[in-house]
Coordinates of C-alpha atoms and ligand atoms in Angstrom, one line a residue:
X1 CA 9.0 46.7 -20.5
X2 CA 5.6 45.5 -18.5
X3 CA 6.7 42.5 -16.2
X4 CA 4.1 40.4 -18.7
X5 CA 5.8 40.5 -21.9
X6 CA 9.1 40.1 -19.5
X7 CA 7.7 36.5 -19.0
X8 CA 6.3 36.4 -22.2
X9 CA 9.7 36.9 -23.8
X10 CA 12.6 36.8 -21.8
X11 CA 13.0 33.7 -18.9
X12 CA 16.2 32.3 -20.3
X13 CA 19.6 34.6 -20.6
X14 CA 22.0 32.2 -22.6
X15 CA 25.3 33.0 -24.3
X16 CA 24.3 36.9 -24.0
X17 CA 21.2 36.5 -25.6
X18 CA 17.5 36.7 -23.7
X19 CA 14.7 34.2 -25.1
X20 CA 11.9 32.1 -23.8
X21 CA 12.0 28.8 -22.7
X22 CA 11.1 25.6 -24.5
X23 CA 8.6 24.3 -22.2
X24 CA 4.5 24.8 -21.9
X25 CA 4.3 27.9 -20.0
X26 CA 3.4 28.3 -16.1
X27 CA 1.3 31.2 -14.4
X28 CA 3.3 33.6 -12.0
X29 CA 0.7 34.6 -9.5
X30 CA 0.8 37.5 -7.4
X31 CA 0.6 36.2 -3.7
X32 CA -1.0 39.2 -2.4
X33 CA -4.0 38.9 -4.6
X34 CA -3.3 35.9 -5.7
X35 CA -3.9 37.2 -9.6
X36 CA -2.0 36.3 -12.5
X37 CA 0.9 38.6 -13.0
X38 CA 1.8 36.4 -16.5
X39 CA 2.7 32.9 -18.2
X40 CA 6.7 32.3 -18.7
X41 CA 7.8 29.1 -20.8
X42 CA 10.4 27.2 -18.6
X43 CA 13.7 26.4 -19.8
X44 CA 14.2 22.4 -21.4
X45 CA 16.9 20.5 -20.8
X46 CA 18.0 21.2 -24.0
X47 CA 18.5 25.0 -23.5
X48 CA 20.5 23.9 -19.8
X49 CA 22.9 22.3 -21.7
X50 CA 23.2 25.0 -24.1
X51 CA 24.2 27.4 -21.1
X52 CA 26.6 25.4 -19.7
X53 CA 28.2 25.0 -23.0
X54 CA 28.3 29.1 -23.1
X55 CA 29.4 29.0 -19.6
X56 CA 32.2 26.7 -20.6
X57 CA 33.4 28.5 -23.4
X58 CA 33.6 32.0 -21.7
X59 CA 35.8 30.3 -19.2
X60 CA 38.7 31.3 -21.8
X61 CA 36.8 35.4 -22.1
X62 CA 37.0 35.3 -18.4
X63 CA 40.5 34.2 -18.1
X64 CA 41.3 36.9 -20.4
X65 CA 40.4 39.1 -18.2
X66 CA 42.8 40.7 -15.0
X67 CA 41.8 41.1 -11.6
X68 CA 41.0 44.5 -12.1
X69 CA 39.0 44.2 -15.0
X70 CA 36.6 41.9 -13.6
X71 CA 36.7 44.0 -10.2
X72 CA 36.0 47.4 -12.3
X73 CA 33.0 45.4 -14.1
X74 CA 31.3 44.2 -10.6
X75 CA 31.6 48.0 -9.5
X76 CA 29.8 48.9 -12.5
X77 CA 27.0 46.1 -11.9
X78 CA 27.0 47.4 -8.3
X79 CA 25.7 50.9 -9.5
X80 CA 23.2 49.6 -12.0
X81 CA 21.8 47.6 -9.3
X82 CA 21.9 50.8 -6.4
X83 CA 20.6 53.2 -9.3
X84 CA 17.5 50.5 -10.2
X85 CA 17.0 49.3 -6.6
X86 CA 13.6 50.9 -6.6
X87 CA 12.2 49.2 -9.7
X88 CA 13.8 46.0 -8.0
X89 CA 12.5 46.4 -4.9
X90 CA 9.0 46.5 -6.5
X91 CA 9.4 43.3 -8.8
X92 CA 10.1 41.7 -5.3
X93 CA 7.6 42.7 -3.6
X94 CA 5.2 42.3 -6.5
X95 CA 6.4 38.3 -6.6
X96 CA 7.3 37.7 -3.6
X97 CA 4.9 39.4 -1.4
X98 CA 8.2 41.1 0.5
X99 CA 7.0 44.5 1.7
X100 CA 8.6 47.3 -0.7
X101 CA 10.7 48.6 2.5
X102 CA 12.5 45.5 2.9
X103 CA 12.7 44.7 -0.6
X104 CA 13.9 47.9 -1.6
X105 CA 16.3 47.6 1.2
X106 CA 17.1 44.0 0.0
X107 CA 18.2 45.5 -3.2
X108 CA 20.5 47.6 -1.6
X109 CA 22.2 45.3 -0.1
X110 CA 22.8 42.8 -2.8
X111 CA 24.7 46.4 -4.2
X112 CA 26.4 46.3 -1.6
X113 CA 27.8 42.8 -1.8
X114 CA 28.9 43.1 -5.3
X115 CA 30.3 46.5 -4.8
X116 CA 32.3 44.9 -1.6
X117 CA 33.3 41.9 -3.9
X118 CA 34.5 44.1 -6.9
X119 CA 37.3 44.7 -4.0
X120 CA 38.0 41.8 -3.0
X121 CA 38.2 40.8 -6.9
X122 CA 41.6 42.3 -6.6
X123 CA 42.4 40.5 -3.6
X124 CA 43.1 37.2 -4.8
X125 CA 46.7 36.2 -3.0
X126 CA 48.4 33.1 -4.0
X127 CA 51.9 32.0 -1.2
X128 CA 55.1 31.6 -2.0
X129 CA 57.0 29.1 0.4
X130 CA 60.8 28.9 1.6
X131 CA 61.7 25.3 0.1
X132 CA 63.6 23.1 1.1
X133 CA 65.9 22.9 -1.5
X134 CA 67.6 25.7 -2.6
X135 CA 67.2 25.8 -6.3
X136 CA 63.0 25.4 -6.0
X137 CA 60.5 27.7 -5.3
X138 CA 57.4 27.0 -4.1
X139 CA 54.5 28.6 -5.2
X140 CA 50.9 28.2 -4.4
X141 CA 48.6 29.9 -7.2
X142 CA 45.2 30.6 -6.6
X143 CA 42.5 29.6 -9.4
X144 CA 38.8 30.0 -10.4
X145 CA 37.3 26.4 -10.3
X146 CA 34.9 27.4 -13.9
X147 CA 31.8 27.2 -14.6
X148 CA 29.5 27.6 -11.1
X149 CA 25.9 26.8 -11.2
X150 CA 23.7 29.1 -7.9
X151 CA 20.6 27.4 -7.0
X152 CA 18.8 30.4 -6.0
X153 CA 15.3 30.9 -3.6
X154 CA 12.6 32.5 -3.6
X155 CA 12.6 34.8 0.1
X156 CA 15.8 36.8 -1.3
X157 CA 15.9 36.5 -4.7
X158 CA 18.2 39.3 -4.9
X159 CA 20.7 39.1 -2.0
X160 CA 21.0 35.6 -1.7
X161 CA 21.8 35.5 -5.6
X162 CA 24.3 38.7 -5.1
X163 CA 26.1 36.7 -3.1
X164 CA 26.8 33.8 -5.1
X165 CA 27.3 35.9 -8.2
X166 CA 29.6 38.7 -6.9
X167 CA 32.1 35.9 -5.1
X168 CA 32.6 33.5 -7.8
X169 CA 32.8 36.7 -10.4
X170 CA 35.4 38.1 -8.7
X171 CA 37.4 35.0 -8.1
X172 CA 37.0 34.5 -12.7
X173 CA 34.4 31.5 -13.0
X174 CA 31.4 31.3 -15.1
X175 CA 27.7 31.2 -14.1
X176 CA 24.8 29.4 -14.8
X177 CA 22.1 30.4 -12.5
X178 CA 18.9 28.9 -11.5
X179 CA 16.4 30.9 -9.9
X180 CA 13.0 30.4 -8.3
X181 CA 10.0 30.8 -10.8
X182 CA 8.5 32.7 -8.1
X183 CA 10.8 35.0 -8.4
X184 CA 11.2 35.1 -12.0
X185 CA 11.0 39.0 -13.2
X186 CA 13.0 40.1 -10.2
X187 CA 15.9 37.9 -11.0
X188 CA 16.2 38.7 -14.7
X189 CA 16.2 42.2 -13.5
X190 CA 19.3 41.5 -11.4
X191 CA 20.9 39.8 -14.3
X192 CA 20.3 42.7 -16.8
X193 CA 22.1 44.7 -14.3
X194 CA 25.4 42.4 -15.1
X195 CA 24.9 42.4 -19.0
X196 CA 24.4 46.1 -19.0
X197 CA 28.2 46.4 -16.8
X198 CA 29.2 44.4 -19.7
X199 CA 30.6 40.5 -18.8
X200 CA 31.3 38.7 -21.9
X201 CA 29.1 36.7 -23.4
X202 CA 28.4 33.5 -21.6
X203 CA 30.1 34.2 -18.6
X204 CA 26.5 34.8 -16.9
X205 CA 23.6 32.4 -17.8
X206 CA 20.1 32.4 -16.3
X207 CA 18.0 29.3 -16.8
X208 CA 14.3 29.5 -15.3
X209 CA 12.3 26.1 -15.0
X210 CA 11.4 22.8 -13.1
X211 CA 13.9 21.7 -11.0
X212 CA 13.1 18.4 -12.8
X213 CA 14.2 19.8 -15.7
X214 CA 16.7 21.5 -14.4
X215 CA 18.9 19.8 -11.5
X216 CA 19.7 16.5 -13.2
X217 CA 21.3 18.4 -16.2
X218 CA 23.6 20.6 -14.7
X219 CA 24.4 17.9 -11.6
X220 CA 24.7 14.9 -14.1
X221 CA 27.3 17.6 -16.7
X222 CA 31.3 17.6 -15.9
X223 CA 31.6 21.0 -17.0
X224 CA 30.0 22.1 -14.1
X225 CA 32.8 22.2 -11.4
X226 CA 30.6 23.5 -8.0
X227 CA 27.3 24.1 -7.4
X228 CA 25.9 26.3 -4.8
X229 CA 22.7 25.8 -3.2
X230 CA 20.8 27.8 -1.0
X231 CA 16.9 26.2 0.0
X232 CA 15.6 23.4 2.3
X233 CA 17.5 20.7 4.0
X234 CA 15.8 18.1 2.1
X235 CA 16.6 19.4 -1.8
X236 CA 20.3 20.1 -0.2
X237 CA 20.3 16.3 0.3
X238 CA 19.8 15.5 -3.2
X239 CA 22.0 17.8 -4.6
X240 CA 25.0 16.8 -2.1
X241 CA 23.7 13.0 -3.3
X242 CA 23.9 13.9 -7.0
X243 CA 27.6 15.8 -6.8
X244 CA 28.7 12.3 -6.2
X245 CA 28.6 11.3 -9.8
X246 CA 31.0 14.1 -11.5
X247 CA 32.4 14.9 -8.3
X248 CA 31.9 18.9 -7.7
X249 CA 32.4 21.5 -5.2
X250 CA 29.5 22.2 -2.9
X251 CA 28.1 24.8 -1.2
X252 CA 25.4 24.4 1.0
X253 CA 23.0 26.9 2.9
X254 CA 20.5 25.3 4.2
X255 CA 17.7 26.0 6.7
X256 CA 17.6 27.2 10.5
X257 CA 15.3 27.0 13.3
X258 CA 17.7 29.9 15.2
X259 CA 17.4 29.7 19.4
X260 CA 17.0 33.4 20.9
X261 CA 18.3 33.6 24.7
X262 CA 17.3 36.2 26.6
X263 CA 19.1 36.2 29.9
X264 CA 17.8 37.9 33.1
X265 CA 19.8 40.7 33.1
X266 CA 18.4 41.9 29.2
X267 CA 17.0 44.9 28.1
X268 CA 13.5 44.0 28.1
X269 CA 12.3 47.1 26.5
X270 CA 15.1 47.4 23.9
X271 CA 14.7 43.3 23.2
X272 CA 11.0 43.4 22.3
X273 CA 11.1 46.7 19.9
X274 CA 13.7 44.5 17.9
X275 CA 12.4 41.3 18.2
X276 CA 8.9 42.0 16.4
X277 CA 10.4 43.7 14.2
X278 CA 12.9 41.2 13.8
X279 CA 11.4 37.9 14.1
X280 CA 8.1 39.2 11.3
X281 CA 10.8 40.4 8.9
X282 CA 9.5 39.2 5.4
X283 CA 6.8 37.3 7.6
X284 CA 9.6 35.1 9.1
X285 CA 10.5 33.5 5.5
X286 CA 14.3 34.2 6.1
X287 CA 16.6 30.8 6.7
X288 CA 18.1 32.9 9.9
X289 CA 14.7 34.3 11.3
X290 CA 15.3 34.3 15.4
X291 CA 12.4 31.1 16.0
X292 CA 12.7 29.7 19.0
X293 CA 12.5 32.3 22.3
X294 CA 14.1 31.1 25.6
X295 CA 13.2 33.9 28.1
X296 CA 14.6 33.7 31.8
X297 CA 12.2 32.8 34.1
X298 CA 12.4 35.9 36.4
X299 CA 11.5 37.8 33.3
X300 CA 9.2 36.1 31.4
X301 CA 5.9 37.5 32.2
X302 CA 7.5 41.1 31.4
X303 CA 9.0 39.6 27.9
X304 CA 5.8 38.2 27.1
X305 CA 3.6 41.1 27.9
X306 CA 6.2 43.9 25.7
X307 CA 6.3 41.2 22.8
X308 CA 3.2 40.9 22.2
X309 CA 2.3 44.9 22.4
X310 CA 5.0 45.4 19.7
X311 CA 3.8 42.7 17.6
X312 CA 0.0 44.1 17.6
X313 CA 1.7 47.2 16.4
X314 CA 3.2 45.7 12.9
X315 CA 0.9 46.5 10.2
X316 CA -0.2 43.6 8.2
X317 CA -1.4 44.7 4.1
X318 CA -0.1 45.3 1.0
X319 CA 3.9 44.6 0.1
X320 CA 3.1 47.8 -2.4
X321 CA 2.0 50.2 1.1
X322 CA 4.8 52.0 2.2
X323 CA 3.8 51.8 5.9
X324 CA 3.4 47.6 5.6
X325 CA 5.9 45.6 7.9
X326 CA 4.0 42.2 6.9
X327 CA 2.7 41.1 3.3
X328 CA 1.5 37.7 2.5
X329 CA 3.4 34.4 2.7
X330 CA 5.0 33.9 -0.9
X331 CA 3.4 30.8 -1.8
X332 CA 0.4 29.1 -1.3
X333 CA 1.9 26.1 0.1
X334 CA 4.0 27.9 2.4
X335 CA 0.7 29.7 4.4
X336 CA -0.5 26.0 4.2
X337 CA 2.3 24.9 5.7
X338 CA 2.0 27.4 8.5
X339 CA -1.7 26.7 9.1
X340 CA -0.4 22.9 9.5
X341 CA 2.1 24.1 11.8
X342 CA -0.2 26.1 14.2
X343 CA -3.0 23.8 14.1
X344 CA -0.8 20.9 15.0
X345 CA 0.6 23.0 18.3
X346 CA -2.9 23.9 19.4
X347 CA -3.9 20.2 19.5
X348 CA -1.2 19.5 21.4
X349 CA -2.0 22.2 23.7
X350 CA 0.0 25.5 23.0
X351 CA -1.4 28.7 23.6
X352 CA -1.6 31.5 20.7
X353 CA -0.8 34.2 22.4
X354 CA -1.5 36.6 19.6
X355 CA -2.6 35.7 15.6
X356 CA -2.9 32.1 14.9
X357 CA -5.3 32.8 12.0
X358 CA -5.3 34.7 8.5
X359 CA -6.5 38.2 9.1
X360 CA -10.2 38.9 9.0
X361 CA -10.2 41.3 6.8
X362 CA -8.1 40.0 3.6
X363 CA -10.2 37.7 1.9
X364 CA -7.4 37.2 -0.7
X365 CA -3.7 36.9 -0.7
X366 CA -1.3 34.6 1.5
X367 CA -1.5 36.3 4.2
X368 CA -1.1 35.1 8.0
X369 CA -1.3 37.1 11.1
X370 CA 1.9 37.1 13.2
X371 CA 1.7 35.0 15.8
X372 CA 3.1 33.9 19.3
X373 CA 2.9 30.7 20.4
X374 CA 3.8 29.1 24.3
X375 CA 3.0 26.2 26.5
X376 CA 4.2 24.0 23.6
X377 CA 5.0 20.2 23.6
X378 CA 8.4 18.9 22.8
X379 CA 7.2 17.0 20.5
X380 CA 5.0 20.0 18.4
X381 CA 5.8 20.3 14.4
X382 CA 6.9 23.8 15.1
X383 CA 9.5 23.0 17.8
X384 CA 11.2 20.5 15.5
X385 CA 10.6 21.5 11.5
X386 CA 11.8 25.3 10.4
X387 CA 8.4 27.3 10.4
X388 CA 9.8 29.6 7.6
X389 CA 6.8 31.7 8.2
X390 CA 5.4 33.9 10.8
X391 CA 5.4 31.6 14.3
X392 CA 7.4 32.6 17.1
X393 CA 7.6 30.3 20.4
X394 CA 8.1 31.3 23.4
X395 CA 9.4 29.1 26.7
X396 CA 10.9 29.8 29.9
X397 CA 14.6 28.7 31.4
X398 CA 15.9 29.0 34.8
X399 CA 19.5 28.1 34.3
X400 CA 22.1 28.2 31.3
X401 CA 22.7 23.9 30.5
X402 CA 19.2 23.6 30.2
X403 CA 18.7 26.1 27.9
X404 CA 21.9 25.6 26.0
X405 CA 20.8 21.9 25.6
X406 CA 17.6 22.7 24.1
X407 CA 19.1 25.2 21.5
X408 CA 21.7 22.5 20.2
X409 CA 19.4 19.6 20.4
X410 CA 17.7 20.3 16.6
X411 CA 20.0 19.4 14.0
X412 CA 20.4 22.8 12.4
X413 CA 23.2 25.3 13.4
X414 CA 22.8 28.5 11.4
X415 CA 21.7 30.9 13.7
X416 CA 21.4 31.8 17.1
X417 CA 20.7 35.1 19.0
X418 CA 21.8 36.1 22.3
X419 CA 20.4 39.3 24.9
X420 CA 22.0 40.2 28.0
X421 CA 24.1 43.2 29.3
X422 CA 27.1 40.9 31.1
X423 CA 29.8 40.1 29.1
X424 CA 30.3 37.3 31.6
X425 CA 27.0 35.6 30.5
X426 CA 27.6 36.7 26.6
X427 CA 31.0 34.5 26.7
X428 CA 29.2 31.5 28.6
X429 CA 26.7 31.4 26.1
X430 CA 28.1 32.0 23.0
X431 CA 30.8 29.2 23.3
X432 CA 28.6 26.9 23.9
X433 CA 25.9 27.2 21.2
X434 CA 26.3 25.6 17.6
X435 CA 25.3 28.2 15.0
X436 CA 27.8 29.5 12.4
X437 CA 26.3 33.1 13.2
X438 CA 25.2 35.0 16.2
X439 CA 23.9 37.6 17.5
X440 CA 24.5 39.5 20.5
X441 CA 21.8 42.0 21.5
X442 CA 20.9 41.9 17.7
X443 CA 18.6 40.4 14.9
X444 CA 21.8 41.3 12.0
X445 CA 22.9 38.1 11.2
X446 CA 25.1 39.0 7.6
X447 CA 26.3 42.0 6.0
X448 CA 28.5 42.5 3.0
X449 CA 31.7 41.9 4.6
X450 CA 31.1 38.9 7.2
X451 CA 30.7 35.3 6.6
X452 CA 27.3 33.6 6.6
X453 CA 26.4 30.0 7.1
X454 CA 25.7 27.0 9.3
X455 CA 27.0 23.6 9.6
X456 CA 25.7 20.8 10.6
X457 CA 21.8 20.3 9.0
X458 CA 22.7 23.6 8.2
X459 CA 25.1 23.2 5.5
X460 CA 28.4 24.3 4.8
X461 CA 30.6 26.8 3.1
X462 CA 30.4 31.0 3.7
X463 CA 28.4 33.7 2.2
X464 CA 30.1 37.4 2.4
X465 CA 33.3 38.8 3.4
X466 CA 36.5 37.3 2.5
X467 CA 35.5 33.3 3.5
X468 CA 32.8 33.4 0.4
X469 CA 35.6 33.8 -2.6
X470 CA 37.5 30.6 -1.3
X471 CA 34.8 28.5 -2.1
X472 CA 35.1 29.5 -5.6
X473 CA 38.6 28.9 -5.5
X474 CA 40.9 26.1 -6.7
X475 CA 44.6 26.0 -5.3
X476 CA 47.5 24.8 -7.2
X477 CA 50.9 24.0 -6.6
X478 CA 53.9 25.2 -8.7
X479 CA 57.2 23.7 -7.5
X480 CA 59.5 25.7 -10.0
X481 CA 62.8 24.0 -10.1
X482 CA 65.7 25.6 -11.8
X483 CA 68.7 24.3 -12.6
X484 CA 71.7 25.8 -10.8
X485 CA 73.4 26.8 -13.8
X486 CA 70.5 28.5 -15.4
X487 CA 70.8 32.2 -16.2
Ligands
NAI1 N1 17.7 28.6 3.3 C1 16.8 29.4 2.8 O1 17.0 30.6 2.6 C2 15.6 28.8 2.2 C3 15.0 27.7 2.8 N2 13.9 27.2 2.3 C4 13.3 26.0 3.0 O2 12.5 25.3 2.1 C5 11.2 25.0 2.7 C6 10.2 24.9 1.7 O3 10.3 25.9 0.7 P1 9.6 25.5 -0.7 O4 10.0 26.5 -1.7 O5 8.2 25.4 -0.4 O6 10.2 24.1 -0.9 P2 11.4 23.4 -1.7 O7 12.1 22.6 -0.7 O8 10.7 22.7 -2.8 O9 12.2 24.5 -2.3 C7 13.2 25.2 -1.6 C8 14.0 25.9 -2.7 O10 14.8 25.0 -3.5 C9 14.4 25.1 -4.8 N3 14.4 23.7 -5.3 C10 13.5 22.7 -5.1 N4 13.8 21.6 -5.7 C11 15.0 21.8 -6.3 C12 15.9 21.0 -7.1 N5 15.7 19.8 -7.3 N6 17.0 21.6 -7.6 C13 17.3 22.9 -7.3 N7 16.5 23.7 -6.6 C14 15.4 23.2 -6.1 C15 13.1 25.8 -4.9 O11 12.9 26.4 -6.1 C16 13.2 26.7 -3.7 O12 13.9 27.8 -4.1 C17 11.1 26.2 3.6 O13 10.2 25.8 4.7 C18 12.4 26.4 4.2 O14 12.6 25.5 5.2 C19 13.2 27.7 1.3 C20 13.7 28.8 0.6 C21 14.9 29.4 1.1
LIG2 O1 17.4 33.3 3.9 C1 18.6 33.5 4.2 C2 19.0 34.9 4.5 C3 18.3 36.0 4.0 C4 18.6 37.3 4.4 C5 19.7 37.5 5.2 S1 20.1 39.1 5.7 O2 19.1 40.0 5.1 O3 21.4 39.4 5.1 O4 20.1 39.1 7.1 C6 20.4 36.4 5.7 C7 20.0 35.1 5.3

């Protein structure tokens, strides 16, 4: 089907059935060439409530359903997913602005996390205690919490939804899912994968609308038992405010502004030809993009020098071009947000050591030139707010409390990266920065089988490996007490 009449008539996936929504429709704009790709009609309230009625009902298909069923239907929606990663990979791209690389890659990987969570499926141990008296048993059963509604983004629309989905399947809840409208086609792509592995009816739901429309019917609704968010510290706020009133389980990954140390002792030439790379990955839009660069004095001019060269060797252009490293920003309001950013430095003072502009020679699209900035303020936007976009900034240290005191002092703590060759220095700095992830002579921040997250500002709760299912677990205590006599 074209990705037009996708809009046109799908949008809203509720009680196994695809329709469109009830609301006046909304154009879904190519950021690359900033062209209509189609008009979709947002979900109403009225069809939110629907599918968390059909979530709620197919508690009881779901239930009916053993460990390994629901494991051997995840495996199934893993391959559909592997087997149309392509066509996935290009819906991305085409909506997101992701190049087709990384987006294709990015299906991959939300395989992979389903396929690693159709294990863990099977995986679900309850305790048994010694009691303390000696005709009871204690046991401790482990059980799905219900219906789950995913607040999902727009920078990984497949992966970050992967890895709400594939948990809270495995562990037996229900789903009602809210994607970006950015991301519209690519998401409904994902979910067809899990209708065609064949989840009863209702047990997945996809609503696409205005969070307006949205949000306060699914926070306000005692059915829903958690919600997982994953999107900007200010929207995590609200949510976290709005669980209050029917009391649910929350999950909450928020945003990052992540610290890089490199130490004296680093490979320089090894750091730079991952840190462009690394750092421009879908043109910085990632919530643990390496943002901050503290770079040992004794070093520095070295760093600088090799950084930039490898950064003037990304290509910036189409997300379609198989040779692209950088597309567009997704959004309009995110490449104004970065031209705020930059401007805001420079009038402070800072130095753009390489982009600081949109590229010459696109006169359409979202697109922003990856750029270096030093010689900052303290006080600069960019130092203080998550760019989520393609700024780097780059400062000197000359000894390890001042730089650990200026990576902790934002209130975020989801990332944080680390380069040296001591192991010495790798202990001395790792124990003392707050991030729930780091990495140590690497930008890989998550995989499949490792838990992601922050705390503070950050958020709360895991993503991947066997952290994630807990949070879509409830835990219950069976004291079984028999009389003496019984047979
Ligand atoms: N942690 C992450 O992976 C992400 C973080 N962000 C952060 O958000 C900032 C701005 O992104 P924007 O999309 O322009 O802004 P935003 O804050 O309006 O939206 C962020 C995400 O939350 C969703 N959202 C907004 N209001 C919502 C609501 N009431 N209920 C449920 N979902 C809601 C949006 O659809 C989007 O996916 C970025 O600069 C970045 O700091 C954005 C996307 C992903
Ligand atoms: O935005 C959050 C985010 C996106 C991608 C990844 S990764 O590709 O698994 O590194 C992690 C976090």
């Amino acid at each position: 089907m074209e990705l037009q009449d996708l809009y046109t008539s799908h949008g809203q996936f509720i009680n196994g059935t695809w329709r469109a929504g009830s609301e006046s429709a909304s154009v879904m704009i190519n950021p690359a060439t900033e062209i209509s790709l189609g008009e979709m009609k947002p979900a109403g309230a009225e069809q939110v409530t629907e599918a968390i009625a059909a979530a709620y009902e197919a508690r009881t298909s779901m239930r009916a359903l053993t460990a390994w069923n629901r494991s051997a239907l995840l495996r199934r929606a893993a391959t559909f997913i592997n087997e149309r990663a392509e066509m996935l990979g290009h819906l991305v791209a085409l909506e997101t602005g992701k190049p087709i690389r990384q987006a294709v890659g990015e299906a991959k990987a939300s395989a992979e996390s389903v396929d690693w969570f159709a294990d863990e499926a099977r995986r679900v141990f309850g305790m048994s205690y010694e009691s303390r008296v000696k005709s009871d048993r204690y046991l401790v059963h482990m059980e799905p919490l219900g219906v789950v509604a995913a607040f999902v983004p727009w920078n990984f629309p497949l992966l970050l939804l992967a890895r709400k989905m594939a948990p809270a399947l495995a562990a037996g809840n229900t789903l009602v899912i809210r994607p970006s409208s950015e991301a519209a086609g690519s998401t409904m792509a994902l979910i067809k994968c899990f209708e065609d592995a064949g989840f009863p009816k209702g047990v997945v739901n996809l609503v696409i609308g205005r969070p307006a429309e949205i949000t306060p019917t699914i926070m306000n609704d005692s059915r829903v038992a958690k919600v997982s968010f994953t999107g900007s510290v200010p929207i995590g706020r609200q949510i976290v405010e709005q669980s209050a009133i029917t009391l649910k389980r929350v999950s909450m990954e928020l945003g990052g502004h992540a610290p890089v140390i490199v130490h004296s002792d680093a490979d320089i030439d090894a750091f730079a030809a991952m840190a462009a790379p690394g750092k421009f990955r879908n043109a910085g839009q990632v919530c643990a993009s390496p943002t901050r660069f503290y770079v040992h004095e004794s070093i520095a001019k070295e760093v600088e020098e090799k950084l930039i060269t490898a950064t003037r060797a990304l290509r910036v252009g189409s997300p379609l071009d198989d040779a692209t490293d950088l597309g567009p920003l997704a959004t309009r309001r995110r490449r104004d947000a970065i031209e705020q950013l930059v401007d805001n430095a420079v009038s402070g003072g800072a130095r753009v050591l390489s982009g600081g502009m949109r590229p010459r020679r696109m006169d359409r699209g979202y697109f922003y030139e990856p750029t270096w900035l030093t010689q900052l303020q303290p006080d600069a936007l960019v130092l203080n707010d998550e760019p989520f976009g393609p700024i780097g900034t780059l400062a000197t240290f000359s000894t390890l409390d001042q730089v650990i005191a200026e990576a902790n002092r934002l209130p975020f703590a989801l990332a944080a990266y680390v380069f040296t060759r001591s192991l010495t220095k790798t202990h001395a700095t790792v124990d003392r920065l707050q991030a729930g992830v780091i990495g140590v002579n690497t930008f890989v921040a998550a995989t499949a089988e490792t838990p992601f997250g922050g705390s503070k500002d950050s958020g709360f709760g895991r993503e991947g490996g066997p952290h994630a299912i807990r949070d879509y677990l409830d835990t219950k205590f069976v004291n079984v007490s028999m009389p003496t006599d019984a047979g």
